[in-house]
Short mmCIF file of C-alpha atoms in Angstrom, two decimals:
data_model
loop_
_atom_site.label_atom_id
_atom_site.label_comp_id
_atom_site.label_asym_id
_atom_site.label_seq_id
_atom_site.Cartn_x
_atom_site.Cartn_y
_atom_site.Cartn_z
CA GLU E 29 12.79 -14.91 -4.69
CA VAL E 30 9.60 -12.26 -4.00
CA GLN E 31 11.87 -8.71 -4.19
CA LEU E 32 10.77 -5.34 -3.21
CA VAL E 33 13.83 -2.55 -4.11
CA GLN E 34 13.37 0.62 -2.92
CA SER E 35 15.48 3.83 -4.98
CA GLY E 36 18.91 5.39 -2.60
CA ALA E 37 18.68 7.80 0.22
CA GLU E 38 17.46 11.27 -0.52
CA VAL E 39 19.27 14.70 1.31
CA LYS E 40 16.37 17.26 0.37
CA LYS E 41 15.45 21.01 1.18
CA PRO E 42 12.38 22.58 2.88
CA GLY E 43 9.34 23.02 0.32
CA GLU E 44 11.84 20.57 -2.27
CA SER E 45 9.27 17.74 -4.01
CA LEU E 46 10.81 14.13 -4.36
CA LYS E 47 9.22 10.85 -5.84
CA ILE E 48 10.69 7.45 -4.32
CA SER E 49 10.46 4.80 -5.78
CA CYS E 50 9.94 0.60 -5.25
CA LYS E 51 10.11 -1.93 -7.57
CA GLY E 52 9.35 -5.33 -7.23
CA SER E 53 10.40 -8.93 -8.94
CA GLY E 54 9.60 -12.38 -9.43
CA TYR E 55 5.84 -12.39 -8.32
CA THR E 56 2.87 -10.62 -10.70
CA PHE E 57 3.71 -7.01 -9.45
CA THR E 58 0.16 -6.37 -10.55
CA LYS E 59 -1.77 -9.27 -8.30
CA TYR E 60 -1.19 -7.81 -4.40
CA TRP E 61 -1.62 -4.65 -2.39
CA ILE E 62 1.80 -2.56 -1.92
CA ALA E 63 2.24 -0.71 1.82
CA TRP E 64 3.94 2.33 2.41
CA VAL E 65 5.70 2.10 5.61
CA ARG E 66 7.07 5.25 7.49
CA GLN E 67 10.01 5.13 11.04
CA MET E 68 10.43 8.56 11.87
CA PRO E 69 13.99 8.65 13.50
CA GLY E 70 13.52 6.14 17.35
CA LYS E 71 10.25 5.46 16.32
CA GLY E 72 8.23 2.72 15.22
CA LEU E 73 6.72 1.68 12.06
CA GLU E 74 3.21 4.08 11.06
CA TRP E 75 0.96 2.79 7.82
CA MET E 76 0.94 5.37 5.51
CA GLY E 77 -1.03 3.98 3.15
CA ILE E 78 -1.89 1.00 0.02
CA ILE E 79 -1.86 0.45 -3.61
CA TYR E 80 -3.14 -2.17 -5.59
CA PRO E 81 -0.93 -1.87 -8.99
CA GLY E 82 -3.03 -3.44 -11.04
CA ASP E 83 -6.07 -0.89 -11.36
CA SER E 84 -4.26 1.72 -9.41
CA ASP E 85 -6.72 1.57 -6.59
CA ILE E 86 -5.63 3.60 -3.35
CA ARG E 87 -6.02 3.87 0.44
CA TYR E 88 -4.66 6.27 2.51
CA SER E 89 -4.28 6.12 6.41
CA PRO E 90 -6.39 9.17 7.96
CA SER E 91 -3.05 10.04 8.80
CA PHE E 92 -1.46 10.53 5.84
CA GLN E 93 -4.27 11.83 3.55
CA GLY E 94 -3.83 15.19 1.68
CA GLN E 95 0.09 15.17 2.93
CA VAL E 96 1.45 12.92 0.58
CA THR E 97 0.56 10.73 -2.68
CA ILE E 98 1.02 6.76 -4.05
CA SER E 99 1.10 5.91 -7.17
CA ALA E 100 2.37 3.00 -9.16
CA ASP E 101 3.45 1.74 -12.88
CA LYS E 102 2.38 -1.36 -13.88
CA SER E 103 4.52 -1.46 -16.95
CA ILE E 104 7.64 -1.44 -15.19
CA SER E 105 5.75 -2.77 -11.59
CA THR E 106 7.67 -0.31 -9.34
CA ALA E 107 5.73 2.04 -6.64
CA TYR E 108 5.77 5.47 -5.48
CA LEU E 109 5.71 7.73 -3.14
CA GLN E 110 6.15 11.64 -3.39
CA TRP E 111 5.62 14.96 -2.05
CA SER E 112 5.31 18.09 -3.41
CA SER E 113 6.44 20.36 -0.82
CA LEU E 114 9.11 18.45 1.89
CA LYS E 115 9.26 18.82 5.02
CA PRO E 116 12.44 18.93 8.37
CA SER E 117 9.35 16.77 9.87
CA ASP E 118 9.18 14.07 6.85
CA THR E 119 12.79 13.58 7.84
CA ALA E 120 12.57 9.42 8.22
CA MET E 121 13.15 6.03 6.80
CA TYR E 122 9.82 4.84 4.57
CA TYR E 123 9.63 0.94 3.85
CA CYS E 124 6.90 -0.09 0.75
CA ALA E 125 6.30 -3.40 1.84
CA ARG E 126 4.21 -5.89 0.04
CA HIS E 127 0.14 -7.57 1.12
CA ASP E 128 1.12 -11.90 1.63
CA ARG E 129 -2.47 -12.50 0.33
CA GLU E 130 -2.88 -12.11 -3.34
CA GLY E 131 -5.60 -9.42 -4.30
CA ALA E 132 -6.48 -8.62 -0.03
CA THR E 133 -6.86 -5.29 1.12
CA LEU E 134 -5.60 -6.06 4.54
CA SER E 135 -3.48 -7.87 5.19
CA TYR E 136 0.22 -9.12 6.57
CA PHE E 137 3.17 -7.44 5.01
CA ASP E 138 6.15 -10.11 3.37
CA PRO E 139 8.77 -9.06 1.47
CA TRP E 140 9.57 -5.97 2.82
CA GLY E 141 12.04 -3.16 0.66
CA GLN E 142 15.45 -2.34 2.54
CA GLY E 143 13.53 0.97 3.74
CA THR E 144 13.89 4.78 1.83
CA LEU E 145 15.96 7.21 4.00
CA VAL E 146 14.54 10.99 3.34
CA THR E 147 16.46 13.50 5.59
CA VAL E 148 14.84 17.42 4.95
CA SER E 149 16.59 20.16 6.11
CA SER E 150 18.18 23.73 5.28
CA GLU K 12 -8.49 3.30 14.52
CA ILE K 13 -7.67 0.23 16.38
CA VAL K 14 -4.78 1.03 19.18
CA LEU K 15 -2.51 -1.70 19.23
CA THR K 16 -0.89 -1.38 22.95
CA GLN K 17 2.78 -3.38 23.77
CA SER K 18 4.13 -3.69 27.13
CA PRO K 19 6.93 -3.81 28.10
CA GLY K 20 8.08 -0.82 26.38
CA THR K 21 11.57 -3.05 27.07
CA LEU K 22 12.35 -6.27 28.30
CA SER K 23 15.76 -7.03 30.01
CA LEU K 24 17.37 -10.53 29.23
CA SER K 25 20.56 -12.97 29.40
CA PRO K 26 20.90 -15.16 26.30
CA GLY K 27 18.67 -18.81 27.05
CA GLU K 28 15.58 -16.89 28.73
CA ARG K 29 12.80 -16.99 27.71
CA ALA K 30 10.51 -13.73 26.07
CA THR K 31 7.22 -12.91 26.59
CA LEU K 32 5.50 -10.08 25.03
CA SER K 33 2.30 -8.62 25.10
CA CYS K 34 0.21 -6.82 22.96
CA ARG K 35 -3.31 -5.36 23.26
CA ALA K 36 -5.61 -3.81 21.47
CA SER K 37 -8.64 -1.67 21.95
CA GLN K 38 -10.68 -3.23 19.83
CA THR K 39 -11.32 -7.05 19.02
CA ILE K 40 -9.18 -7.94 16.80
CA THR K 41 -11.02 -9.81 13.56
CA SER K 42 -10.05 -13.43 12.72
CA SER K 43 -7.51 -12.51 15.33
CA PHE K 44 -5.80 -10.66 12.14
CA LEU K 45 -2.89 -9.66 14.69
CA ALA K 46 0.94 -9.56 13.26
CA TRP K 47 4.25 -9.68 14.85
CA TYR K 48 7.58 -8.57 13.17
CA GLN K 49 11.41 -8.50 14.57
CA GLN K 50 13.51 -5.01 13.34
CA LYS K 51 17.67 -4.45 13.51
CA PRO K 52 19.24 -1.89 13.88
CA GLY K 53 19.37 -1.05 10.04
CA GLN K 54 17.37 -3.61 9.01
CA ALA K 55 13.52 -3.47 7.65
CA PRO K 56 11.43 -5.08 9.63
CA ARG K 57 11.22 -9.58 9.29
CA LEU K 58 7.63 -10.59 9.95
CA LEU K 59 7.71 -13.75 12.92
CA ILE K 60 4.08 -15.07 13.29
CA TYR K 61 0.39 -14.20 11.37
CA GLY K 62 -3.01 -15.02 11.82
CA ALA K 63 -1.68 -14.36 15.54
CA SER K 64 0.01 -18.35 16.15
CA SER K 65 1.47 -18.62 12.52
CA ARG K 66 5.02 -19.06 12.37
CA ALA K 67 6.19 -17.29 9.35
CA THR K 68 8.25 -19.43 6.20
CA GLY K 69 12.09 -20.61 7.43
CA ILE K 70 10.90 -18.59 11.31
CA PRO K 71 12.40 -20.93 14.08
CA ASP K 72 9.68 -22.52 16.29
CA ARG K 73 11.17 -21.02 19.62
CA PHE K 74 8.92 -17.75 18.19
CA SER K 75 5.50 -18.64 19.39
CA GLY K 76 3.11 -16.36 18.85
CA SER K 77 -0.96 -16.95 21.04
CA GLY K 78 -4.01 -15.24 21.89
CA SER K 79 -6.90 -13.65 20.76
CA GLY K 80 -9.75 -10.97 20.56
CA THR K 81 -7.57 -7.86 22.20
CA ASP K 82 -4.72 -10.17 24.48
CA PHE K 83 -2.08 -11.25 22.13
CA THR K 84 1.30 -12.84 22.98
CA LEU K 85 4.92 -13.61 20.96
CA THR K 86 7.11 -15.90 23.06
CA ILE K 87 10.13 -16.60 23.06
CA SER K 88 10.80 -19.76 24.39
CA ARG K 89 15.25 -19.77 24.75
CA LEU K 90 16.76 -16.54 24.12
CA GLU K 91 19.80 -16.55 20.88
CA PRO K 92 21.78 -13.57 20.74
CA GLU K 93 20.61 -12.67 16.96
CA ASP K 94 17.32 -12.26 18.44
CA PHE K 95 18.09 -8.87 20.70
CA ALA K 96 16.17 -7.31 18.68
CA VAL K 97 12.89 -4.81 18.68
CA TYR K 98 9.58 -6.56 18.20
CA TYR K 99 6.31 -5.07 16.64
CA CYS K 100 2.48 -6.78 16.79
CA GLN K 101 0.41 -4.83 14.09
CA GLN K 102 -3.68 -5.79 13.15
CA TYR K 103 -4.42 -5.90 9.41
CA GLY K 104 -8.35 -6.25 10.27
CA ARG K 105 -9.61 -3.29 9.81
CA SER K 106 -8.31 -0.23 8.09
CA PRO K 107 -6.61 2.03 8.74
CA LEU K 108 -4.17 -1.18 10.04
CA THR K 109 -2.63 0.16 12.59
CA PHE K 110 1.08 -1.26 14.52
CA GLY K 111 1.99 -1.15 18.27
CA GLY K 112 4.70 0.70 19.67
CA GLY K 113 7.59 -2.35 19.77
CA THR K 114 9.09 -3.71 22.75
CA LYS K 115 12.46 -4.18 22.67
CA VAL K 116 14.35 -6.99 23.90
CA GLU K 117 17.90 -6.17 24.89
CA ILE K 118 20.10 -8.30 26.59
CA LYS K 119 20.82 -7.94 30.44
#
């Protein structure tokens, strides 16, 4: 079974750093792009960017370029999303999702991780 | 960036009724690269439809997708109690990938 399992909920203060993870299993991790998607409280879905774990090629949404860093460690089949200095406006649920088509930069998402809730508050 | 506009924002229907959800794009979507997702409270989105009209694995045939170009539709032929949720369309024909704002299907 193809599965993405994300790290647990985080509560942070403004200005702190954070790195959340997404571990893939049940498929060849290096051959499929992984996307990160933000969902702010009570709002819709926003595409943040993607990474190809095979060579760490990364594409960011213009809205998130410079705000977050996407990375991956293919040796442990894990993708990451990190912040160097969190803001209260980063409070959201963050999902990782796998591109359905092997190697395709543009694809729909299936499956999704269960989500990581990040709360930033003083 | 392709902007997706979903309508209506909320659809109030009874179990057994037909639901018709619309997704309109600001530009033509290449090769009908349009997907639909269902999201229930506290859960991650789930893929329903890809390529505008192909059902994902395990999705009941009461869900169907249609459309091309800039106008797409998700139809639920007869609503079951488990179908009351929020539905999002997504285009994956051009970067940046974008989602519609969602349609909430609620029990009348």
